Amino acid sequence: QVQLVESGGGSVQTGGSMRLSCLASGTVDSIKIMGWSRQAPGNQRELVATISRTGLSTQLADSVKGRFTISRDNAKNTVDLQMNNLNHLDVAIYSCYAETWSGDFYWGQGTQVTVSS
């Protein structure tokens, strides 16, 4: 079992920056891929960013390319999402997730990101 806890959400002004962090615990050695998704009210969940176990391979949604960066620290069991130049389209609940080598998925409880003008 893997447990994921996010931190760092809150409110920021348009054009501002925010960093989300996710701490994994439990059977962390079983984690292959980690990432972040988001869901805005009335919208489907959108996969925002993923990162491989080594950190050498990352993928970002087109909507956040050039603004968001995902990073991972296996020694600390954390995955961070640095978000820059935020706008109203980024308002959502952001959730951390982990995919294990056996194909299981785990999700954090989510953290709210609000962008105000």
PDB file of C-alpha atoms in Angstrom:
ATOM      1  CA  GLN A   1       0.000   0.000   0.000  1.00  0.00           C
ATOM      2  CA  VAL A   2       1.101   3.523  -0.791  1.00  0.00           C
ATOM      3  CA  GLN A   3      -0.122   6.634   0.973  1.00  0.00           C
ATOM      4  CA  LEU A   4       0.144  10.049  -0.627  1.00  0.00           C
ATOM      5  CA  VAL A   5      -0.253  13.409   1.086  1.00  0.00           C
ATOM      6  CA  GLU A   6      -0.205  16.686  -0.817  1.00  0.00           C
ATOM      7  CA  SER A   7       0.732  20.091   0.505  1.00  0.00           C
ATOM      8  CA  GLY A   8       1.238  23.568  -0.850  1.00  0.00           C
ATOM      9  CA  GLY A   9      -2.137  24.500  -2.271  1.00  0.00           C
ATOM     10  CA  GLY A  10      -3.858  27.796  -1.666  1.00  0.00           C
ATOM     11  CA  SER A  11      -4.571  31.029  -3.440  1.00  0.00           C
ATOM     12  CA  VAL A  12      -2.341  33.080  -5.705  1.00  0.00           C
ATOM     13  CA  GLN A  13      -2.839  36.035  -8.014  1.00  0.00           C
ATOM     14  CA  THR A  14      -2.873  35.717 -11.764  1.00  0.00           C
ATOM     15  CA  GLY A  15       0.658  35.391 -13.037  1.00  0.00           C
ATOM     16  CA  GLY A  16       1.920  34.146  -9.722  1.00  0.00           C
ATOM     17  CA  SER A  17       3.678  30.929  -8.800  1.00  0.00           C
ATOM     18  CA  MET A  18       2.951  28.051  -6.477  1.00  0.00           C
ATOM     19  CA  ARG A  19       4.717  24.836  -5.586  1.00  0.00           C
ATOM     20  CA  LEU A  20       2.873  21.661  -4.677  1.00  0.00           C
ATOM     21  CA  SER A  21       4.542  18.793  -2.907  1.00  0.00           C
ATOM     22  CA  CYS A  22       3.469  15.194  -2.420  1.00  0.00           C
ATOM     23  CA  LEU A  23       4.937  12.903   0.202  1.00  0.00           C
ATOM     24  CA  ALA A  24       4.691   9.175  -0.357  1.00  0.00           C
ATOM     25  CA  SER A  25       4.826   6.580   2.391  1.00  0.00           C
ATOM     26  CA  GLY A  26       4.252   2.859   2.700  1.00  0.00           C
ATOM     27  CA  THR A  27       5.655   0.549   0.042  1.00  0.00           C
ATOM     28  CA  VAL A  28       7.431   3.353  -1.806  1.00  0.00           C
ATOM     29  CA  ASP A  29       9.884   1.000  -3.491  1.00  0.00           C
ATOM     30  CA  SER A  30       6.945  -0.329  -5.505  1.00  0.00           C
ATOM     31  CA  ILE A  31       6.319   3.053  -7.120  1.00  0.00           C
ATOM     32  CA  LYS A  32       7.245   3.338 -10.783  1.00  0.00           C
ATOM     33  CA  ILE A  33       5.627   6.545 -11.979  1.00  0.00           C
ATOM     34  CA  MET A  34       4.403   9.523 -10.022  1.00  0.00           C
ATOM     35  CA  GLY A  35       2.443  12.461 -11.244  1.00  0.00           C
ATOM     36  CA  TRP A  36      -0.162  15.125 -10.759  1.00  0.00           C
ATOM     37  CA  SER A  37      -3.649  15.467 -12.070  1.00  0.00           C
ATOM     38  CA  ARG A  38      -6.240  18.174 -11.609  1.00  0.00           C
ATOM     39  CA  GLN A  39      -9.975  18.488 -11.736  1.00  0.00           C
ATOM     40  CA  ALA A  40     -11.881  21.722 -12.050  1.00  0.00           C
ATOM     41  CA  PRO A  41     -15.594  21.937 -11.166  1.00  0.00           C
ATOM     42  CA  GLY A  42     -17.688  20.420 -13.913  1.00  0.00           C
ATOM     43  CA  ASN A  43     -14.655  19.164 -15.788  1.00  0.00           C
ATOM     44  CA  GLN A  44     -13.080  15.778 -16.197  1.00  0.00           C
ATOM     45  CA  ARG A  45      -9.838  14.949 -14.467  1.00  0.00           C
ATOM     46  CA  GLU A  46      -6.834  16.107 -16.469  1.00  0.00           C
ATOM     47  CA  LEU A  47      -3.436  14.485 -16.227  1.00  0.00           C
ATOM     48  CA  VAL A  48      -1.032  17.387 -15.748  1.00  0.00           C
ATOM     49  CA  ALA A  49       2.411  15.882 -15.332  1.00  0.00           C
ATOM     50  CA  THR A  50       4.160  12.571 -14.866  1.00  0.00           C
ATOM     51  CA  ILE A  51       7.692  11.590 -13.965  1.00  0.00           C
ATOM     52  CA  SER A  52       9.501   8.284 -14.146  1.00  0.00           C
ATOM     53  CA  ARG A  53      11.194   6.664 -11.187  1.00  0.00           C
ATOM     54  CA  THR A  54      14.606   7.900 -12.255  1.00  0.00           C
ATOM     55  CA  GLY A  55      13.280  11.372 -12.945  1.00  0.00           C
ATOM     56  CA  LEU A  56      14.826  11.290 -16.390  1.00  0.00           C
ATOM     57  CA  SER A  57      11.501  11.063 -18.197  1.00  0.00           C
ATOM     58  CA  THR A  58       8.777  13.631 -17.674  1.00  0.00           C
ATOM     59  CA  GLN A  59       5.596  14.442 -19.507  1.00  0.00           C
ATOM     60  CA  LEU A  60       3.501  17.571 -19.282  1.00  0.00           C
ATOM     61  CA  ALA A  61       0.052  18.343 -20.604  1.00  0.00           C
ATOM     62  CA  ASP A  62       0.046  20.832 -23.469  1.00  0.00           C
ATOM     63  CA  SER A  63      -1.964  23.215 -21.297  1.00  0.00           C
ATOM     64  CA  VAL A  64       0.908  23.577 -18.812  1.00  0.00           C
ATOM     65  CA  LYS A  65       4.026  23.167 -20.942  1.00  0.00           C
ATOM     66  CA  GLY A  66       6.446  26.010 -20.434  1.00  0.00           C
ATOM     67  CA  ARG A  67       4.819  26.939 -17.120  1.00  0.00           C
ATOM     68  CA  PHE A  68       4.848  23.821 -14.928  1.00  0.00           C
ATOM     69  CA  THR A  69       7.746  21.610 -13.929  1.00  0.00           C
ATOM     70  CA  ILE A  70       7.606  18.242 -12.187  1.00  0.00           C
ATOM     71  CA  SER A  71      10.466  16.899 -10.115  1.00  0.00           C
ATOM     72  CA  ARG A  72      11.042  13.911  -7.887  1.00  0.00           C
ATOM     73  CA  ASP A  73      13.301  13.132  -4.938  1.00  0.00           C
ATOM     74  CA  ASN A  74      13.356   9.410  -4.260  1.00  0.00           C
ATOM     75  CA  ALA A  75      15.497   9.866  -1.153  1.00  0.00           C
ATOM     76  CA  LYS A  76      12.732  11.988   0.385  1.00  0.00           C
ATOM     77  CA  ASN A  77       9.892  10.121  -1.334  1.00  0.00           C
ATOM     78  CA  THR A  78       8.492  13.339  -2.704  1.00  0.00           C
ATOM     79  CA  VAL A  79       7.261  14.628  -6.025  1.00  0.00           C
ATOM     80  CA  ASP A  80       6.855  18.362  -6.553  1.00  0.00           C
ATOM     81  CA  LEU A  81       4.950  20.419  -9.070  1.00  0.00           C
ATOM     82  CA  GLN A  82       6.287  23.917  -9.664  1.00  0.00           C
ATOM     83  CA  MET A  83       3.607  26.065 -11.258  1.00  0.00           C
ATOM     84  CA  ASN A  84       4.459  29.434 -12.772  1.00  0.00           C
ATOM     85  CA  ASN A  85       2.425  32.085 -14.557  1.00  0.00           C
ATOM     86  CA  LEU A  86      -0.825  30.751 -13.154  1.00  0.00           C
ATOM     87  CA  ASN A  87      -4.153  31.811 -14.616  1.00  0.00           C
ATOM     88  CA  HIS A  88      -7.841  31.159 -14.049  1.00  0.00           C
ATOM     89  CA  LEU A  89      -7.714  28.027 -16.196  1.00  0.00           C
ATOM     90  CA  ASP A  90      -5.411  26.447 -13.625  1.00  0.00           C
ATOM     91  CA  VAL A  91      -7.983  26.625 -10.835  1.00  0.00           C
ATOM     92  CA  ALA A  92      -8.677  23.060  -9.736  1.00  0.00           C
ATOM     93  CA  ILE A  93      -8.142  20.435  -7.118  1.00  0.00           C
ATOM     94  CA  TYR A  94      -4.696  18.983  -7.723  1.00  0.00           C
ATOM     95  CA  SER A  95      -4.049  15.392  -6.768  1.00  0.00           C
ATOM     96  CA  CYS A  96      -0.860  13.439  -6.593  1.00  0.00           C
ATOM     97  CA  TYR A  97      -0.830   9.889  -7.855  1.00  0.00           C
ATOM     98  CA  ALA A  98       1.507   6.928  -7.941  1.00  0.00           C
ATOM     99  CA  GLU A  99       1.577   3.952 -10.258  1.00  0.00           C
ATOM    100  CA  THR A 100       3.329   0.849  -9.028  1.00  0.00           C
ATOM    101  CA  TRP A 101       5.285  -1.696 -11.009  1.00  0.00           C
ATOM    102  CA  SER A 102       2.352  -4.099 -10.621  1.00  0.00           C
ATOM    103  CA  GLY A 103      -0.050  -1.596 -12.180  1.00  0.00           C
ATOM    104  CA  ASP A 104      -1.822  -0.383  -9.047  1.00  0.00           C
ATOM    105  CA  PHE A 105      -2.767   3.265  -8.745  1.00  0.00           C
ATOM    106  CA  TYR A 106      -2.879   5.358  -5.591  1.00  0.00           C
ATOM    107  CA  TRP A 107      -4.196   8.892  -5.156  1.00  0.00           C
ATOM    108  CA  GLY A 108      -3.756  11.617  -2.616  1.00  0.00           C
ATOM    109  CA  GLN A 109      -6.674  13.492  -1.107  1.00  0.00           C
ATOM    110  CA  GLY A 110      -6.084  16.536  -3.277  1.00  0.00           C
ATOM    111  CA  THR A 111      -5.265  20.165  -2.622  1.00  0.00           C
ATOM    112  CA  GLN A 112      -7.133  23.208  -3.880  1.00  0.00           C
ATOM    113  CA  VAL A 113      -5.401  25.743  -6.110  1.00  0.00           C
ATOM    114  CA  THR A 114      -7.172  29.057  -6.590  1.00  0.00           C
ATOM    115  CA  VAL A 115      -6.047  31.878  -8.863  1.00  0.00           C
ATOM    116  CA  SER A 116      -7.494  35.328  -8.352  1.00  0.00           C
ATOM    117  CA  SER A 117      -7.282  38.354 -10.595  1.00  0.00           C
TER     118      SER A 117
END
